[in-house]
Amino acid sequence: MSPVDIFSRLVAGLALCSGFSAAAQTSPEATATKNSTELQADEMNYEEATDTLKAIGRVEVTRDGRVLLADTVTYNQGTDIAVATGNVSMLDKNGTVMFFDRLEMKGDLKEGFAKEVRVLLADKSRLTSREFRRTEGRYNEMSQATYSACDIVCEDLAPIWQIKASRVQYDEEAEMVYYRNARVELLGIPMFYTPYLAHPDPTSGRKSGLLLPIISGGRNLGLSYAQPYYINISPDKDATLSPLITTSAGKGMTGEYRQRFGSGEFQLFGSVVGDDADSSKDARGHLRGRARWDMDDKWRSGADVHLASDRTYLRRYNFEAPTWLTTNAYAERFSSHSYFSANTYHFQRQRRTVAVGTTPIIAPLLQYNYVGDQTGRSGYFSADANALVLLREEGSDSNRLSAKVGWTLPYTSPLGDIYMLRTTLRTDGYYVRDVARLSRNDTFTGTAGRVLPEASLEWRFPLVRNDGNAHQLLEPIVMGVVSPTEQNPEKIPNEDSRDLEFDDTNLFDTQRVSGLDRVEGGARVNYGLRWSAYGARGGSVASFIGQSYRFNRDNTFTPISGLSEKLSDIVGRIDAAPNPYVNLLYRFRLNKDSLGSRRNEFGATLGPEISRLGVSYIFLKQDPTNRALGEREELFTSFSTRLTKYWSLNASHRQDLSPNGGRIRTAFGFTYEDECSIFGLDIADDNTQDRDFKRGLTVLLRFNLKTIGDIKFNTGVGAQK
């Protein structure tokens, strides 16, 4: 056997030895074969008496991107043992560096031994061991092993955290790593101990097994313990089951299933909990799912599911809890000029204000949109269609069919002013059941419809000025719209046009109502002025102010909407960013007569990222026709700063400024982050309560050991009113 072959096998053996220590930071790569080996040394000797080959002085062996360095390397062909001594180190191709005082390997690579092993992984984390031993060609064992991702500041000081184990074994065939007597130490103090721990070699892919438990405590659940178990079903699907035990809210189970297809994906998550204290109560739970399927280059379909057994379950058991839970199934088609979608919807409200039986189910909602090409100066055509079936257990039902065709002609004059002429014709047909008619104090079942022709002309004249210091834009805008009046009969229920917010974003819409059930009619003129400036050295400011005038009143709009009279409220906004550290936004809607505020919205972000203050304020006038929506005035402030290189602080406060308001939520936290860990303390005082969801103080203590994972302790104390 040649010297080069001997050292080639030695380096290959070292690579195997280092595999489990570096595997946690790398991904599997294709194994190179038949690569050449380069050997360099000051001196090469062969002792025939002992049948020993020796490389002496600055020995360097390179193979497959790995480099072995040593003062001396010997190989005894009789005993088939290779030994590297003196400043032994090996650089792996992923950046991991291993250091040995002495390394011995059998020529068949099935057995090996080393002392005082030190490993510097590619992510700068460190692994040390008193002894290393390889046996049976598959087991790599390290005794008295220590692992940490923290920098060593002083040899006499313990790192911020480290993991110690009496023995670590890597089984190459099973692709598993086993720990004996493992403990986690913080600043040298043992914090967690387990006699046995096992996990897959991260390069081996997914394997079934236990995950880290989740332990928490709070005013809503008491003490709780969840133990996730991961199930690797196949390369394209997996599942996680997690039994849950609480001291105050019963026992249960959460589960998640995930699957990927060649053209889509599917994910389902849910939970179920029983009440130990009262067996007569039904089990509580929730279900949340998502599916996507790309059928071809034009068609796509999917579904989103979100259901809960009752209105407080999600918040009490610490799941995401939006105000409305929406279940939706859909299909859609895209093309260069058109779009089609089919949807079904089911809603669940998570607050008390809506009776369960009055929540609608939509099955289906069909939508089609088409925009044609513009040919020369002749403009372009468009078409829209909509079909809706809306059903309720209690209350009115609505079936709607709507179609609209339009023609648009854009034009830019030689002076630079811009014109946009639009004409549309829309027809709506309805079949409804049990629609309340206030004027007759009865309900209506039958058909209804309307025809709505509409024409509009918009004019803009952008004026630009550049004086060298700033680039300015001044743009007056005027739009005239004509359509029939009194197009909202009581026979047509208002299902999708209830949420109207008149502001600067929809002033120039021909229809400022949302949805299709209500229409804006009559002749009106919308006008506004836009101005913006951009500094040559940075900084900008943009503003807009506008108003609308109609030639007849429209009973479609409530008095608080700002559109019920001939002259509308005044709307506008100001955006200012004079430098990278200041961003200001102000949006307003003012009463046309008194200039009193109907809506005020202010936001500011001040300071660099290292120390930043945020403020937002909103004011909404009460709608006298809807007492359920009272006057709203709210202030939110937030502050974050980096106190030192490692310490940062954050705080926030939300306050209801209305006469009967008060504090909503206050939060405060510290975070420490260095090269190997994140420690955080977050305290939040929530002043909201809903039935069995209790208000009070919540404390969250976070530990993130970088390269390892998160440990969280969550507890809640305080009022339980």
XYZ file of C-alpha atoms in Angstrom:
721
model
C 0.000 0.000 0.000
C 1.405 3.394 -0.976
C 1.848 6.256 1.528
C -0.742 8.318 -0.328
C -3.326 5.512 -0.047
C -2.638 5.198 3.661
C -3.194 8.885 4.373
C -6.214 8.975 2.065
C -7.882 6.350 4.232
C -6.847 8.200 7.381
C -8.432 11.461 6.230
C -11.588 9.642 5.151
C -11.771 8.080 8.601
C -11.390 11.449 10.296
C -14.224 12.787 8.193
C -16.464 10.004 9.446
C -15.416 10.696 13.018
C -16.343 14.346 12.719
C -19.636 13.675 10.986
C -21.941 13.703 13.977
C -20.398 16.796 15.577
C -20.698 18.884 12.449
C -23.953 17.411 11.236
C -26.112 19.661 13.352
C -24.954 22.687 11.380
C -24.798 21.335 7.834
C -26.984 19.759 5.208
C -26.131 16.531 3.415
C -24.117 17.013 0.249
C -23.346 14.696 -2.603
C -20.348 12.530 -1.693
C -17.366 13.008 -3.936
C -15.673 9.804 -5.081
C -12.324 8.947 -6.595
C -10.903 12.375 -5.745
C -7.153 12.736 -5.720
C -5.215 13.054 -2.467
C -2.368 15.494 -1.966
C 0.310 14.768 0.624
C 2.989 17.183 1.787
C 5.612 16.690 4.529
C 9.159 17.789 5.290
C 10.324 14.183 5.460
C 9.032 10.698 4.587
C 10.598 7.565 6.173
C 9.954 3.837 6.079
C 11.302 1.600 8.884
C 11.490 -1.916 7.520
C 12.161 -3.463 10.935
C 8.867 -2.252 12.360
C 7.059 -2.118 9.015
C 6.174 1.519 9.796
C 5.701 4.420 7.397
C 6.271 7.878 8.886
C 5.638 11.447 7.644
C 7.488 14.043 9.690
C 7.300 17.839 9.851
C 4.446 20.040 8.691
C 2.387 17.113 7.424
C -0.563 18.189 5.268
C -3.022 15.811 3.624
C -5.810 17.138 1.398
C -8.722 15.103 0.051
C -12.364 15.833 -0.878
C -12.077 19.408 0.396
C -10.783 18.285 3.811
C -7.338 19.160 5.133
C -5.410 17.259 7.829
C -2.470 18.954 9.564
C -0.085 17.289 12.034
C 3.545 17.289 13.143
C 3.860 13.546 12.589
C 1.759 10.815 11.013
C 2.742 7.131 11.202
C 1.220 3.959 9.843
C 2.131 0.471 11.029
C 1.157 -2.023 8.359
C 1.518 -4.925 10.768
C -0.982 -3.611 13.300
C -2.929 -1.688 10.645
C -2.992 1.411 12.887
C -2.462 5.009 11.735
C -1.448 7.612 14.339
C -1.388 11.414 14.015
C 0.386 13.374 16.761
C 1.495 16.905 17.489
C -0.852 19.814 16.767
C -3.329 17.573 14.966
C -6.142 19.486 13.273
C -8.587 18.916 10.486
C -10.533 21.455 8.432
C -13.777 20.074 7.020
C -15.200 21.399 3.771
C -18.138 22.994 5.612
C -15.790 25.136 7.741
C -15.691 22.931 10.843
C -12.235 22.653 12.457
C -11.275 19.725 14.745
C -8.258 19.618 17.050
C -6.698 16.520 18.644
C -3.701 15.900 20.883
C -3.414 12.414 19.425
C -5.523 10.439 16.976
C -5.408 6.708 16.257
C -7.395 4.912 13.542
C -7.503 1.331 12.298
C -6.810 0.999 8.605
C -10.296 -0.381 7.978
C -11.734 2.730 9.698
C -13.900 0.579 12.002
C -12.045 1.482 15.173
C -10.362 4.647 16.383
C -9.368 6.580 19.475
C -8.501 10.188 20.332
C -7.954 12.306 23.426
C -8.745 15.912 24.222
C -10.961 16.543 21.207
C -11.905 20.141 20.476
C -14.264 21.100 17.639
C -14.998 24.583 16.283
C -18.148 24.312 14.164
C -18.871 26.438 11.119
C -21.318 28.614 13.109
C -18.574 29.353 15.719
C -20.094 27.027 18.329
C -17.746 24.685 20.198
C -17.708 21.022 21.168
C -15.131 19.421 23.465
C -14.555 15.897 24.766
C -12.038 14.147 26.988
C -11.981 11.048 24.790
C -13.274 9.965 21.417
C -13.758 6.339 20.403
C -15.017 4.681 17.221
C -16.189 1.062 17.372
C -17.750 -1.558 15.103
C -17.507 0.772 12.155
C -20.715 2.590 13.123
C -20.548 3.959 16.687
C -18.744 7.235 17.420
C -18.645 7.985 21.143
C -17.462 11.047 23.059
C -17.059 10.968 26.836
C -17.333 13.977 29.148
C -18.603 16.079 26.236
C -19.440 19.792 26.425
C -21.229 21.907 23.813
C -21.786 25.682 23.685
C -22.287 28.395 21.084
C -20.902 31.099 23.413
C -17.570 32.847 23.000
C -14.955 32.027 25.618
C -14.096 35.324 27.311
C -11.928 33.848 30.055
C -10.801 30.270 30.669
C -11.768 30.576 34.344
C -15.319 31.764 33.622
C -18.123 29.454 32.542
C -19.932 30.436 29.328
C -23.430 31.870 29.537
C -24.791 28.437 28.704
C -23.429 25.019 27.900
C -24.684 21.469 27.598
C -22.708 18.718 29.302
C -23.136 14.967 28.941
C -21.230 12.052 30.396
C -21.448 10.299 27.026
C -22.594 11.169 23.517
C -22.956 8.428 20.909
C -23.589 8.796 17.190
C -24.913 5.690 15.415
C -24.084 6.038 11.719
C -26.397 3.235 10.572
C -29.403 4.343 12.635
C -28.551 8.020 11.995
C -29.296 8.811 15.641
C -27.489 10.761 18.382
C -27.829 9.546 21.993
C -26.966 11.439 25.193
C -26.413 10.064 28.698
C -26.722 12.228 31.821
C -27.179 15.483 29.918
C -27.642 18.802 31.689
C -28.042 22.422 30.630
C -25.984 24.934 32.613
C -26.491 28.703 32.788
C -23.407 30.592 34.004
C -22.096 27.283 35.301
C -25.259 26.536 37.317
C -27.174 23.353 36.322
C -30.719 24.284 35.264
C -32.061 21.166 33.543
C -31.112 17.484 33.723
C -32.175 14.387 31.826
C -30.648 10.920 32.184
C -31.325 10.070 28.559
C -31.918 12.046 25.398
C -31.947 11.031 21.748
C -32.547 12.830 18.481
C -31.965 12.102 14.791
C -28.813 13.160 13.045
C -30.027 16.421 11.435
C -28.473 15.364 8.128
C -30.611 12.212 8.079
C -33.888 14.014 7.470
C -37.021 13.761 9.580
C -37.646 10.998 12.122
C -40.525 10.301 14.485
C -40.066 11.080 18.162
C -40.786 13.320 21.128
C -40.298 17.087 20.833
C -39.546 19.546 23.622
C -42.481 19.913 26.050
C -44.368 23.175 26.493
C -44.930 24.191 30.124
C -46.933 27.270 31.083
C -49.081 28.734 33.803
C -51.739 31.417 33.812
C -55.002 32.689 35.146
C -57.084 31.021 32.421
C -55.592 27.503 32.310
C -53.747 27.190 35.603
C -50.618 25.088 35.164
C -50.451 23.306 31.819
C -48.179 20.729 30.218
C -48.152 19.751 26.546
C -45.953 16.972 25.151
C -45.674 17.040 21.344
C -44.889 13.838 19.456
C -43.738 14.119 15.851
C -44.718 11.427 13.313
C -42.776 11.177 10.052
C -45.323 9.487 7.801
C -43.479 9.792 4.480
C -41.237 12.300 2.672
C -44.268 14.370 1.634
C -46.388 14.213 4.780
C -46.051 14.365 8.568
C -48.101 14.886 11.714
C -47.684 16.127 15.277
C -49.846 15.050 18.225
C -49.642 16.849 21.549
C -51.542 15.704 24.665
C -52.456 18.657 26.899
C -52.970 18.615 30.680
C -54.157 21.676 32.642
C -55.027 22.160 36.309
C -57.935 24.561 35.694
C -59.291 23.870 32.205
C -59.379 20.131 31.625
C -57.349 17.757 29.482
C -57.153 17.518 25.733
C -55.138 17.060 22.593
C -53.818 19.210 19.778
C -52.787 17.836 16.416
C -51.350 18.972 13.117
C -51.161 17.218 9.744
C -49.138 18.515 6.783
C -48.782 17.257 3.228
C -47.237 18.594 0.032
C -48.222 17.608 -3.492
C -46.490 18.213 -6.770
C -48.869 21.113 -7.430
C -50.103 22.092 -3.996
C -50.127 21.659 -0.246
C -52.468 20.806 2.609
C -52.262 21.666 6.316
C -54.713 20.947 9.129
C -54.425 21.937 12.797
C -56.952 21.385 15.553
C -57.590 20.769 19.219
C -60.150 19.241 21.554
C -60.433 19.727 25.339
C -62.776 18.160 27.886
C -63.882 19.742 31.166
C -62.962 17.466 34.095
C -64.926 19.556 36.589
C -68.251 19.193 34.751
C -68.707 16.078 32.613
C -72.115 17.337 31.439
C -70.451 20.059 29.389
C -69.636 19.354 25.771
C -66.026 19.111 24.703
C -64.510 22.318 23.356
C -62.159 22.632 20.425
C -61.226 24.255 17.160
C -60.139 23.423 13.635
C -57.939 25.415 11.289
C -56.821 24.293 7.845
C -55.352 25.477 4.592
C -55.215 23.861 1.143
C -53.791 25.135 -2.144
C -53.821 23.478 -5.548
C -52.356 24.917 -8.766
C -54.368 22.977 -11.327
C -52.567 24.427 -14.356
C -51.003 27.713 -15.479
C -54.403 29.485 -15.342
C -56.528 27.724 -12.728
C -55.954 27.662 -8.967
C -58.161 26.395 -6.151
C -57.979 26.205 -2.388
C -59.707 26.357 0.951
C -59.237 27.966 4.356
C -61.027 26.531 7.380
C -61.335 28.246 10.771
C -63.935 26.970 13.238
C -64.302 27.020 17.021
C -66.725 25.355 19.405
C -67.560 28.633 21.177
C -66.640 32.315 21.275
C -64.014 32.317 24.046
C -62.228 29.014 23.468
C -59.448 30.339 21.249
C -58.453 33.188 23.549
C -58.657 31.118 26.713
C -56.430 28.348 25.329
C -53.907 30.768 23.781
C -54.721 30.198 20.115
C -54.929 32.981 17.533
C -58.358 34.584 17.970
C -59.529 37.085 15.316
C -62.916 38.780 15.700
C -64.349 36.771 12.796
C -63.471 33.157 11.932
C -63.793 32.750 8.174
C -64.077 29.463 6.304
C -63.647 29.846 2.559
C -63.384 27.505 -0.426
C -62.526 28.940 -3.808
C -61.420 28.431 -7.384
C -60.030 31.133 -9.654
C -58.783 31.582 -13.192
C -56.280 34.138 -14.479
C -55.658 35.277 -18.033
C -54.115 38.299 -19.709
C -57.422 40.214 -19.893
C -59.824 38.496 -17.500
C -60.253 37.066 -14.032
C -62.854 34.618 -12.688
C -63.419 33.417 -9.130
C -65.908 31.200 -7.323
C -66.097 31.387 -3.526
C -68.096 30.037 -0.619
C -67.957 31.589 2.869
C -68.921 30.602 6.393
C -68.467 33.057 9.284
C -68.218 32.732 13.060
C -68.138 35.871 15.190
C -66.080 35.696 18.388
C -67.840 38.537 20.234
C -71.273 38.802 21.837
C -72.840 41.482 19.631
C -74.109 39.226 16.812
C -76.678 36.449 17.261
C -75.457 33.110 15.926
C -78.459 32.462 13.670
C -78.193 35.784 11.842
C -74.640 35.173 10.603
C -74.847 34.517 6.846
C -73.519 31.657 4.758
C -72.474 32.532 1.214
C -72.691 29.697 -1.291
C -71.597 30.693 -3.828
C -70.143 34.087 -4.755
C -69.129 34.226 -8.438
C -67.098 37.089 -9.888
C -65.911 37.792 -13.451
C -63.887 40.783 -14.705
C -62.686 41.595 -18.206
C -60.618 44.511 -19.557
C -60.013 44.790 -23.299
C -57.128 46.256 -25.257
C -57.086 49.915 -26.195
C -57.078 50.375 -29.952
C -55.648 53.708 -31.059
C -57.773 56.563 -29.743
C -60.964 54.539 -29.504
C -60.621 53.610 -25.835
C -61.208 50.169 -24.356
C -64.163 48.101 -23.156
C -64.653 46.305 -19.832
C -67.183 43.888 -18.404
C -67.985 42.695 -14.880
C -70.417 40.064 -13.612
C -71.345 38.966 -10.113
C -73.636 36.273 -8.699
C -74.402 35.746 -5.015
C -76.438 33.319 -2.907
C -76.615 34.395 0.765
C -78.547 32.316 3.323
C -79.333 32.594 7.044
C -80.970 30.387 9.650
C -82.751 33.482 10.981
C -83.478 36.651 9.009
C -83.373 37.552 5.346
C -81.891 35.623 2.413
C -80.611 37.191 -0.781
C -79.921 35.898 -4.299
C -78.265 38.416 -6.615
C -77.176 38.586 -10.235
C -75.314 41.697 -11.418
C -73.721 42.590 -14.758
C -71.916 45.726 -15.923
C -70.362 46.789 -19.221
C -68.204 49.862 -19.635
C -66.150 51.929 -22.049
C -63.160 54.091 -21.057
C -61.354 56.698 -23.141
C -58.104 58.164 -21.739
C -56.654 61.274 -23.388
C -53.642 63.532 -22.764
C -53.774 66.972 -24.400
C -50.794 68.790 -25.931
C -50.760 71.000 -22.804
C -50.182 67.966 -20.591
C -53.537 67.822 -18.843
C -55.098 64.354 -18.573
C -58.731 63.393 -19.272
C -60.537 60.147 -18.503
C -64.049 59.559 -19.893
C -65.961 56.546 -18.547
C -69.433 55.222 -19.304
C -71.021 52.130 -17.744
C -74.342 50.327 -17.777
C -75.149 48.058 -14.843
C -78.139 45.830 -14.175
C -78.928 44.087 -10.871
C -81.525 41.374 -10.313
C -82.572 39.972 -6.922
C -84.717 37.248 -5.461
C -85.023 37.801 -1.695
C -86.828 36.317 1.318
C -88.034 38.022 4.504
C -86.486 41.415 3.855
C -87.603 43.972 6.464
C -89.329 47.071 5.010
C -89.328 49.801 7.630
C -91.734 52.072 5.731
C -94.450 49.379 5.798
C -93.423 47.581 8.977
C -93.485 44.228 7.184
C -91.209 41.803 5.325
C -90.905 41.231 1.599
C -90.309 38.030 -0.369
C -89.980 38.211 -4.131
C -87.977 39.744 -6.958
C -86.427 43.178 -7.278
C -84.022 44.883 -9.621
C -82.580 48.086 -11.052
C -80.743 49.487 -14.063
C -77.935 51.976 -13.436
C -76.363 53.890 -16.328
C -73.441 56.070 -15.290
C -71.032 58.492 -16.964
C -68.006 60.295 -15.550
C -65.307 62.661 -16.780
C -62.101 63.198 -14.838
C -59.552 65.979 -15.441
C -56.051 66.250 -13.978
C -53.339 68.788 -14.662
C -49.995 67.767 -13.103
C -47.670 70.779 -12.825
C -44.004 70.054 -12.119
C -41.292 72.399 -10.884
C -37.640 71.702 -10.121
C -35.604 74.557 -8.627
C -32.512 72.495 -7.900
C -33.280 72.070 -4.206
C -36.592 70.251 -4.524
C -38.801 68.576 -7.078
C -42.427 69.725 -6.652
C -45.685 68.412 -8.065
C -48.973 70.359 -7.934
C -52.004 68.556 -9.359
C -55.603 69.831 -9.346
C -58.209 67.098 -9.938
C -61.875 67.495 -10.898
C -64.361 64.718 -11.665
C -68.013 64.924 -12.699
C -70.330 61.908 -12.337
C -73.931 61.492 -13.529
C -76.268 58.593 -12.692
C -79.976 58.154 -11.795
C -81.206 58.876 -8.263
C -83.357 56.782 -5.911
C -81.852 53.452 -6.929
C -81.947 51.757 -3.504
C -85.462 50.366 -2.931
C -86.305 48.689 0.388
C -86.890 45.415 -1.429
C -83.125 45.082 -1.932
C -81.406 44.114 1.346
C -78.128 45.746 2.259
C -75.728 42.857 2.829
C -72.340 43.997 1.500
C -72.539 47.825 1.511
C -72.697 48.539 5.238
C -69.066 49.437 5.822
C -68.573 52.899 4.285
C -65.604 55.043 5.231
C -65.426 58.247 3.195
C -61.814 59.455 3.024
C -59.082 60.614 0.662
C -58.661 57.140 -0.847
C -62.177 56.891 -2.342
C -63.105 60.536 -3.007
C -62.672 60.016 -6.760
C -64.431 56.644 -6.963
C -67.590 56.814 -9.033
C -69.230 54.514 -6.471
C -68.017 55.260 -2.938
C -70.170 52.587 -1.310
C -68.595 49.200 -0.725
C -70.155 46.153 -2.342
C -73.053 46.075 -4.816
C -76.244 46.162 -2.733
C -76.252 49.940 -2.458
C -75.437 52.444 -5.202
C -74.621 56.136 -5.191
C -76.816 58.117 -7.563
C -77.408 61.635 -8.838
C -75.096 64.247 -10.313
C -71.994 65.133 -8.302
C -68.656 66.835 -8.693
C -65.529 65.695 -6.850
C -62.552 68.009 -6.626
C -59.218 68.080 -4.844
C -55.660 69.344 -4.876
C -52.537 67.221 -4.509
C -49.124 68.676 -3.704
C -45.837 66.931 -3.029
C -42.187 67.875 -2.782
C -39.044 65.750 -2.848
C -35.761 67.213 -1.656
C -32.615 66.849 -3.715
C -30.807 65.520 -0.629
C -33.640 63.367 0.620
C -36.788 64.062 2.542
C -40.297 64.383 1.182
C -43.727 65.757 1.975
C -47.030 64.950 0.273
C -50.484 66.357 0.921
C -54.012 66.151 -0.429
C -57.297 67.899 0.320
C -60.622 67.385 -1.384
C -64.400 67.533 -1.221
C -67.485 66.458 -3.112
C -70.625 68.351 -4.132
C -73.828 66.670 -5.208
C -76.745 68.435 -6.796
C -79.310 66.467 -4.806
C -79.354 64.763 -1.420
C -78.846 60.996 -1.244
C -80.577 59.070 1.543
C -78.190 56.163 0.975
C -75.701 57.771 3.336
C -76.052 58.304 7.080
C -75.377 61.769 8.563
C -72.088 60.647 10.077
C -70.802 59.346 6.724
C -69.994 62.865 5.513
C -71.892 62.339 2.229
C -75.555 62.743 3.225
C -75.801 66.447 2.334
C -75.094 68.235 -0.919
C -71.683 69.425 0.208
C -69.593 66.640 1.678
C -67.135 66.683 4.534
C -63.574 67.758 3.742
C -61.073 64.899 3.530
C -57.314 64.940 3.260
C -53.955 63.655 4.366
C -50.398 64.821 4.987
C -47.347 62.560 4.749
C -44.000 63.961 5.824
C -40.576 62.330 6.008
C -38.045 65.177 6.358
C -35.239 62.716 7.104
C -34.765 58.966 7.654
C -35.515 59.354 11.371
C -38.872 61.138 11.187
C -42.047 59.824 9.532
C -45.377 61.596 10.071
C -48.870 60.804 8.820
C -52.065 62.773 9.402
C -55.438 61.853 7.869
C -58.596 63.810 8.550
C -62.257 64.282 7.773
C -63.712 67.629 8.834
C -67.295 68.813 9.165
C -67.983 71.110 6.213
C -69.708 73.756 8.369
C -67.785 73.886 11.646
C -64.548 72.242 10.487
C -64.889 70.046 13.577
C -63.310 66.617 13.452
C -65.356 63.680 12.211
C -62.276 61.491 11.884
C -58.681 62.147 12.939
C -55.856 59.705 12.423
C -52.283 60.523 13.349
C -49.148 58.416 13.276
C -45.507 59.197 13.929
C -42.275 57.235 13.987
C -39.323 59.103 15.473
C -35.690 58.139 15.830
C -33.276 55.644 14.304
C -33.762 51.914 14.604
C -31.505 51.803 17.669
C -33.914 54.038 19.612
C -37.394 54.563 18.178
C -40.631 56.110 19.421
C -43.971 55.372 17.801
C -47.271 57.189 18.380
C -50.663 56.617 16.777
C -53.980 58.298 17.508
C -57.440 57.756 16.060
C -60.735 59.558 16.598
C -64.078 58.488 15.082
C -67.288 60.413 15.638
C -70.268 58.385 16.840
C -72.909 57.437 14.283
C -76.268 58.579 15.755
C -78.098 55.979 13.640
C -76.043 53.116 15.082
C -75.629 53.293 18.854
C -73.705 50.009 18.866
C -70.801 51.866 17.284
C -69.978 54.504 19.858
C -67.505 57.321 19.593
C -63.997 55.954 19.449
C -60.866 57.772 20.567
C -57.723 55.747 21.125
C -54.020 56.390 21.670
C -51.205 53.886 21.199
C -47.570 54.554 22.038
C -44.532 52.325 21.697
C -40.860 52.750 22.459
C -37.834 50.571 21.795
C -34.174 51.261 22.432
C -30.867 49.460 22.613
C -29.413 50.326 26.011
C -26.046 48.648 25.445
C -24.475 46.292 22.963
C -26.447 43.413 24.466
C -29.417 44.943 26.313
C -32.561 46.410 24.752
C -35.856 47.677 26.126
C -39.356 47.883 24.676
C -42.617 49.263 26.022
C -46.106 49.977 24.698
C -49.401 51.348 25.981
C -52.904 51.460 24.487
C -55.448 53.838 26.038
C -59.139 54.351 25.344
C -59.634 58.140 25.517
C -63.428 58.097 25.276
C -65.406 59.366 28.335
C -66.004 55.851 29.682
C -62.696 54.465 28.480
C -59.502 53.641 30.275
C -56.374 51.601 29.944
C -56.625 48.758 27.439
C -53.191 47.157 27.532
C -49.741 48.016 28.854
C -46.633 45.996 28.037
C -42.996 46.260 29.031
C -39.970 44.094 28.347
C -36.211 43.667 28.490
C -34.134 41.594 26.076
C -30.537 40.437 26.349
C -28.928 39.088 23.155
C -25.348 38.044 22.510
C -23.624 35.667 20.107
C -25.128 32.545 21.676
C -28.322 33.381 23.528
C -31.386 35.535 23.879
C -33.012 36.101 27.262
C -36.212 38.108 27.462
C -38.654 39.226 30.128
C -42.033 40.514 28.905
C -44.767 41.795 31.215
C -48.228 42.659 29.898
C -51.298 43.910 31.762
C -54.432 43.284 29.699
C -57.577 45.080 30.855
C -60.037 43.320 28.538
C -62.328 40.495 29.626
C -64.947 38.358 27.893
C -66.949 35.745 29.808
C -64.490 32.988 30.896
C -61.501 34.841 29.399
C -60.027 36.696 32.386
C -58.119 39.950 32.543
C -54.884 40.379 34.471
C -51.111 40.415 34.359
C -49.094 38.072 32.157
C -45.369 37.455 32.543
C -43.387 35.716 29.818
C -39.803 34.611 30.383
C -37.989 33.606 27.195
C -34.742 31.684 26.784
C -33.346 31.146 23.311
C -30.181 29.089 23.188
C -28.939 29.784 19.683
C -28.362 26.620 17.630
C -30.572 24.722 20.114
C -34.019 26.337 20.345
C -36.515 28.194 22.541
C -37.570 27.614 26.123
C -40.559 29.650 27.300
C -42.211 30.037 30.681
C -45.531 31.866 30.657
C -47.457 32.769 33.788
C -50.402 35.022 34.504
C -51.401 36.699 37.747
C -53.700 39.500 38.798
C -57.386 40.263 38.768
C -59.840 37.531 37.928
C -63.008 39.520 37.722
